[in-house]
XYZ file of C-alpha atoms in Angstrom:
411
model
C -43.839 348.657 76.910
C -41.872 351.278 74.852
C -40.638 351.032 71.371
C -37.683 353.936 70.675
C -37.248 355.138 67.468
C -33.912 356.844 66.750
C -32.919 359.616 63.811
C -30.020 359.667 62.319
C -27.559 363.087 62.046
C -24.203 361.976 62.216
C -22.082 363.367 65.783
C -24.815 364.425 66.635
C -25.926 361.103 67.819
C -24.480 361.399 71.376
C -27.654 363.484 72.282
C -29.462 359.767 72.387
C -26.513 358.543 74.607
C -27.619 361.003 77.135
C -31.543 359.914 76.832
C -30.926 356.373 77.287
C -29.379 357.254 80.489
C -32.161 358.953 81.755
C -34.650 356.653 80.466
C -32.802 354.020 82.208
C -33.285 356.332 85.751
C -37.107 357.048 85.312
C -36.841 353.488 85.679
C -38.954 352.783 81.750
C -38.481 349.470 79.596
C -38.340 348.675 76.115
C -39.155 346.468 74.010
C -37.374 347.400 70.242
C -35.387 349.715 68.900
C -35.704 350.816 65.248
C -32.639 353.472 63.324
C -31.535 354.969 61.111
C -28.425 355.903 60.454
C -25.958 356.631 63.982
C -28.996 356.079 65.199
C -29.132 352.380 64.073
C -25.253 352.149 65.835
C -26.653 354.103 69.197
C -29.564 351.468 68.624
C -27.426 348.158 68.144
C -26.071 349.926 71.721
C -28.907 350.356 73.305
C -29.937 346.296 72.679
C -26.939 345.006 74.012
C -27.771 347.047 76.957
C -24.650 348.441 77.943
C -24.927 352.000 79.064
C -20.771 351.835 80.651
C -19.523 350.835 77.391
C -21.589 353.285 74.975
C -20.967 356.531 76.871
C -17.311 355.332 76.329
C -17.535 354.887 73.005
C -18.551 358.632 72.892
C -16.633 360.307 75.150
C -13.375 358.048 73.983
C -14.360 359.097 70.457
C -11.984 361.277 68.095
C -11.975 361.945 64.429
C -9.111 359.568 64.367
C -11.419 356.682 65.588
C -13.683 357.792 62.839
C -11.734 359.074 59.693
C -8.934 357.961 58.406
C -7.930 361.787 57.982
C -4.848 364.238 59.065
C -6.035 366.301 62.019
C -5.581 369.799 60.098
C -7.471 368.336 57.729
C -10.499 367.430 59.888
C -10.460 370.717 61.291
C -10.486 372.539 57.871
C -13.742 370.131 57.537
C -15.257 369.721 61.436
C -17.202 372.704 61.368
C -18.885 372.239 57.674
C -22.901 371.206 58.718
C -24.761 369.469 56.345
C -28.162 371.098 55.690
C -30.544 370.460 51.970
C -29.337 373.927 50.843
C -25.213 372.771 50.855
C -25.617 369.113 50.591
C -24.767 368.250 46.732
C -21.919 371.085 47.418
C -20.398 369.944 50.514
C -20.080 366.693 49.181
C -18.504 367.643 45.879
C -15.964 369.446 48.061
C -15.067 366.547 50.304
C -15.504 364.592 47.388
C -12.578 366.602 45.161
C -10.792 367.386 48.827
C -10.224 363.773 49.024
C -9.300 363.278 45.568
C -13.281 362.389 44.423
C -12.777 359.076 46.895
C -14.464 360.605 50.157
C -13.663 359.851 53.399
C -12.227 356.508 54.757
C -14.543 354.968 57.554
C -12.448 352.544 58.122
C -11.055 353.591 61.632
C -15.291 353.658 61.996
C -15.792 349.812 61.849
C -13.127 349.226 63.798
C -14.264 350.934 66.707
C -17.684 349.156 65.970
C -16.261 345.902 65.467
C -14.570 346.163 69.341
C -17.593 348.091 70.530
C -20.763 345.491 69.438
C -21.442 342.104 71.148
C -23.494 340.589 68.101
C -24.240 337.255 70.026
C -25.749 339.394 72.789
C -27.462 341.609 70.912
C -29.391 338.386 68.948
C -29.900 337.089 72.191
C -31.298 340.189 73.586
C -34.744 339.240 73.016
C -35.355 343.313 71.826
C -36.498 344.011 68.114
C -33.429 345.646 66.142
C -34.632 347.586 63.173
C -32.732 349.583 60.913
C -32.688 351.553 57.577
C -30.411 351.706 54.725
C -30.770 352.008 50.916
C -29.930 349.124 48.637
C -27.769 351.280 45.682
C -27.501 347.832 43.528
C -30.574 346.999 43.737
C -31.983 350.687 43.634
C -34.758 349.955 46.719
C -34.844 350.934 50.177
C -34.480 348.049 52.579
C -36.207 347.722 56.309
C -34.670 345.698 57.799
C -34.931 343.803 61.535
C -32.005 341.452 63.174
C -33.429 338.738 62.043
C -32.862 339.541 58.552
C -29.397 340.111 58.884
C -27.427 337.161 58.261
C -25.294 336.314 61.111
C -21.963 338.023 61.680
C -22.673 340.865 59.368
C -24.253 343.264 61.842
C -21.699 345.670 61.757
C -21.515 345.797 58.265
C -25.174 346.855 58.147
C -25.454 349.136 60.448
C -21.996 351.128 58.706
C -24.557 350.520 55.234
C -27.480 352.709 57.244
C -25.082 355.198 58.194
C -22.867 355.448 54.958
C -23.428 359.486 53.306
C -22.387 359.738 49.571
C -18.718 361.289 51.196
C -18.036 358.610 52.780
C -15.274 355.863 50.998
C -16.084 352.582 49.546
C -18.550 350.159 51.553
C -19.851 347.418 49.923
C -22.050 344.094 51.198
C -21.852 341.014 49.295
C -20.769 343.179 46.247
C -23.329 345.013 46.238
C -23.511 349.314 47.382
C -25.998 350.703 50.330
C -26.435 354.436 50.610
C -27.191 356.275 54.698
C -30.728 354.702 55.135
C -31.670 358.674 56.231
C -32.070 359.041 52.237
C -35.127 356.993 52.594
C -36.714 357.666 56.774
C -34.612 359.255 58.660
C -36.627 358.533 61.576
C -38.073 354.818 61.333
C -41.288 355.186 63.679
C -43.250 353.154 61.107
C -40.802 349.906 61.542
C -41.713 350.591 65.515
C -45.452 350.458 64.653
C -45.459 347.499 61.976
C -43.393 345.502 64.546
C -46.890 346.292 66.908
C -45.580 348.883 69.189
C -48.571 351.220 70.248
C -46.423 353.123 72.703
C -43.823 355.259 70.638
C -40.717 356.776 71.927
C -38.598 359.240 68.639
C -35.399 361.025 69.666
C -34.774 363.471 67.264
C -31.295 365.380 66.128
C -32.627 367.857 64.626
C -30.584 366.746 61.209
C -30.932 366.603 57.594
C -33.592 363.147 56.018
C -36.415 362.359 55.162
C -39.339 361.588 57.537
C -41.946 359.465 56.535
C -45.507 360.062 58.266
C -47.201 357.662 60.285
C -50.763 356.198 59.175
C -51.498 354.608 62.657
C -53.679 356.565 64.694
C -53.592 353.913 67.598
C -50.286 354.128 68.173
C -48.625 356.692 70.331
C -45.544 359.046 69.997
C -43.587 360.861 73.115
C -41.150 362.829 71.118
C -37.848 364.392 73.140
C -36.226 366.656 70.971
C -32.702 369.494 71.580
C -33.537 372.334 72.830
C -30.632 373.594 70.790
C -29.070 373.231 68.098
C -26.720 369.877 68.339
C -23.870 370.993 65.900
C -22.408 370.050 62.816
C -22.430 366.280 61.177
C -19.002 365.778 61.226
C -18.567 367.304 64.343
C -16.660 364.437 66.622
C -14.520 366.611 69.725
C -14.849 365.804 73.159
C -16.255 368.885 73.868
C -19.295 369.149 71.724
C -19.937 364.951 72.282
C -20.062 365.770 76.192
C -22.624 368.613 75.883
C -25.100 366.518 73.600
C -24.630 363.460 75.874
C -25.306 366.409 78.929
C -28.236 368.056 76.751
C -29.251 364.397 75.628
C -29.693 363.618 79.571
C -31.740 366.603 80.927
C -34.284 367.481 77.440
C -35.279 363.879 78.698
C -35.807 364.366 82.111
C -38.083 367.224 80.548
C -40.334 365.591 78.904
C -40.545 362.598 81.205
C -40.679 364.877 84.457
C -42.674 367.401 83.149
C -39.927 370.311 83.901
C -40.468 373.706 82.396
C -38.126 375.952 80.917
C -36.833 376.811 77.144
C -33.299 376.667 78.461
C -33.158 375.527 82.073
C -35.294 372.516 83.728
C -37.109 374.044 86.022
C -39.994 372.487 88.470
C -42.699 374.938 88.559
C -45.817 374.405 90.675
C -48.182 377.264 90.442
C -50.797 377.276 88.099
C -51.742 379.954 86.008
C -53.872 381.835 88.069
C -50.672 382.160 90.199
C -48.456 384.305 87.879
C -52.252 385.888 87.260
C -53.528 386.435 90.332
C -49.737 388.153 90.902
C -50.182 390.082 87.684
C -53.228 391.694 88.398
C -52.222 392.863 91.978
C -49.022 395.243 89.797
C -48.815 398.347 91.617
C -50.064 401.136 89.865
C -46.583 403.503 90.897
C -44.560 400.513 89.233
C -46.650 400.016 86.124
C -46.087 404.354 85.366
C -42.361 403.755 85.952
C -42.432 401.421 82.733
C -45.401 403.415 81.025
C -42.429 406.012 81.456
C -39.414 404.055 80.845
C -40.453 402.357 78.070
C -42.614 405.276 76.352
C -45.758 402.977 76.714
C -49.215 404.900 75.844
C -49.725 407.387 78.156
C -54.041 407.346 77.995
C -54.802 403.479 78.323
C -56.075 402.240 81.713
C -53.271 400.577 84.148
C -54.627 397.055 83.192
C -55.306 397.358 79.795
C -51.841 398.642 79.379
C -50.264 395.655 81.558
C -52.268 392.680 80.096
C -52.316 394.006 76.253
C -49.379 396.149 76.008
C -47.012 395.409 78.724
C -47.459 391.410 78.595
C -47.685 390.685 74.894
C -44.502 393.496 74.284
C -42.537 391.360 76.992
C -43.162 387.985 75.173
C -41.784 389.503 71.501
C -38.830 390.316 73.493
C -38.020 387.221 74.895
C -39.262 385.259 71.691
C -41.822 383.077 73.357
C -44.155 383.188 71.091
C -47.772 384.872 70.543
C -50.523 381.921 72.598
C -47.298 381.922 75.594
C -49.620 381.913 78.685
C -48.462 384.478 81.510
C -46.962 381.429 83.237
C -44.324 380.812 80.134
C -43.896 384.871 79.900
C -42.313 384.720 83.788
C -40.454 381.598 83.546
C -39.019 382.888 80.263
C -37.909 386.691 82.509
C -37.121 384.520 85.341
C -34.857 382.559 82.871
C -33.522 385.230 81.547
C -32.016 386.574 84.779
C -30.679 383.236 85.641
C -28.864 382.817 82.856
C -27.592 386.623 83.051
C -26.067 386.124 86.752
C -24.513 382.899 85.380
C -26.444 379.818 86.652
C -25.584 376.476 85.833
C -27.784 375.481 83.462
C -27.475 371.574 83.246
C -29.303 370.905 86.788
C -32.857 371.037 88.418
C -34.060 374.207 89.711
C -37.218 374.224 92.088
C -39.166 377.178 90.370
C -39.636 379.212 93.190
C -36.843 379.239 95.011
C -34.550 380.179 91.811
C -36.945 382.580 91.519
C -36.861 384.235 95.203
C -32.494 384.120 94.588
C -32.231 385.478 91.050
C -34.800 388.562 92.625
C -32.767 389.005 95.144
C -29.797 389.091 93.104
C -30.671 390.831 89.523
C -29.292 394.046 88.544
C -29.990 396.148 85.304
C -27.008 397.138 83.829
C -28.923 400.772 83.653
C -31.359 403.220 82.450
C -32.882 403.412 78.910
C -31.526 406.896 77.974
C -34.470 408.253 76.502
C -34.400 409.463 72.931
C -36.105 411.159 70.166
C -36.390 408.218 68.411
C -40.681 407.166 68.075
C -42.572 405.309 70.571
C -41.869 401.446 70.222
C -45.617 400.882 70.507
C -48.333 401.554 68.619
C -52.064 400.278 69.834
C -50.438 396.147 71.221
C -48.011 395.960 68.876
C -44.237 396.083 68.711
C -43.181 398.772 65.640
C -39.518 399.701 66.950
C -37.105 399.103 69.663
C -34.237 400.715 69.985
C -32.550 399.015 73.232
C -34.004 394.848 73.519
C -31.656 393.786 76.022
C -31.920 397.178 78.677
C -36.290 396.795 78.034
C -35.960 393.582 79.257
C -33.571 394.669 82.345
C -36.306 397.186 83.317
C -39.071 394.593 82.796
C -37.384 391.647 84.348
C -36.471 394.530 87.310
C -40.120 396.046 88.245
C -41.926 391.616 87.785
C -39.541 389.145 89.510
C -40.436 391.361 93.483
C -43.916 390.863 92.739
C -44.001 387.495 90.906
C -43.505 385.936 94.890
C -43.977 386.483 98.899
C -41.793 385.889 101.009
C -41.040 381.686 101.360
C -41.623 380.238 105.041
C -38.739 379.175 107.022
C -38.416 375.450 105.722
C -41.051 375.978 103.317
C -39.200 374.000 100.694
C -40.234 374.176 96.877
């Protein structure tokens, strides 16, 4: 049974609600959750087991339900993201903006008091761990549910999420600080609790992550495929997008979907793509050689595998170690995006390939210039028009990747 570690990250935490939705639909089960900051709050909602309430809390969130702040002033700080580079300066700015008192999060406390059912959580039989820092005693605290006095769960959840820019907040006279300053992804709490299969749900936010010294546990990481936006942005559009992203990025991991932007079920293996590429017609290579000003004397096969495919990988940003399948998937994704295919949907790769192959049209031929050749040996040294170069590569590669799909065949 899984243990789930939820990373802190403010408003980025909507991603974890999408993760939870996918996790449930996949029929997976968990025995405990450990979270920091917003991960602690989401963890409590997860243990509470009411996905609809959790979605409603996030979907109905507004600045007024988090901060006691004028809307115009909120718009001024909403797009400020907290990073390691701007941490000190941003805290000083916000504190000076609010007369050295910081942001009042009383509305957030009221929102949680109306949403967190402490009795239900304690009766769930599931482990719930949180991380905070006791500033008064100058020590971090790893707390499980049984360590938290009855009736004070919301107080400690807020203690785990209390950034220095937030106003006030004491428990029994002691001040607390966001747990991300000690451990923003508490995998170790779950490992010490005996979980050997752990899902770490990342938000890619600022915070300290401590290494886990345990060779026995197996960690599955679910990470956002794009930036989740500023930590203070609780706008409805951003929240809705991040929930959907969390849902599909989780499916990508557990259903082993491919793609970097889209979500693709890919049946053909590496040998399929190698075989297709190996049969590329000489006339197509000759055309690309001319239009892209590639080495004139190099034999076709060397040009294809040593120059053209590495060039495509570089222009697509797939990395030097990308497989042929990776490069071809990236080409299809680029074509689908340019054609306006909806992102949040699971596609059969071969069917999508057939559709974009039939619809894709480059926006024009690369103009001849007096610029030097873009490739020296097999290294890209100059490129005047990356987008048109990829258009030409896409137009040439997609048709030969797929045979006609037999009627009734499903991919």
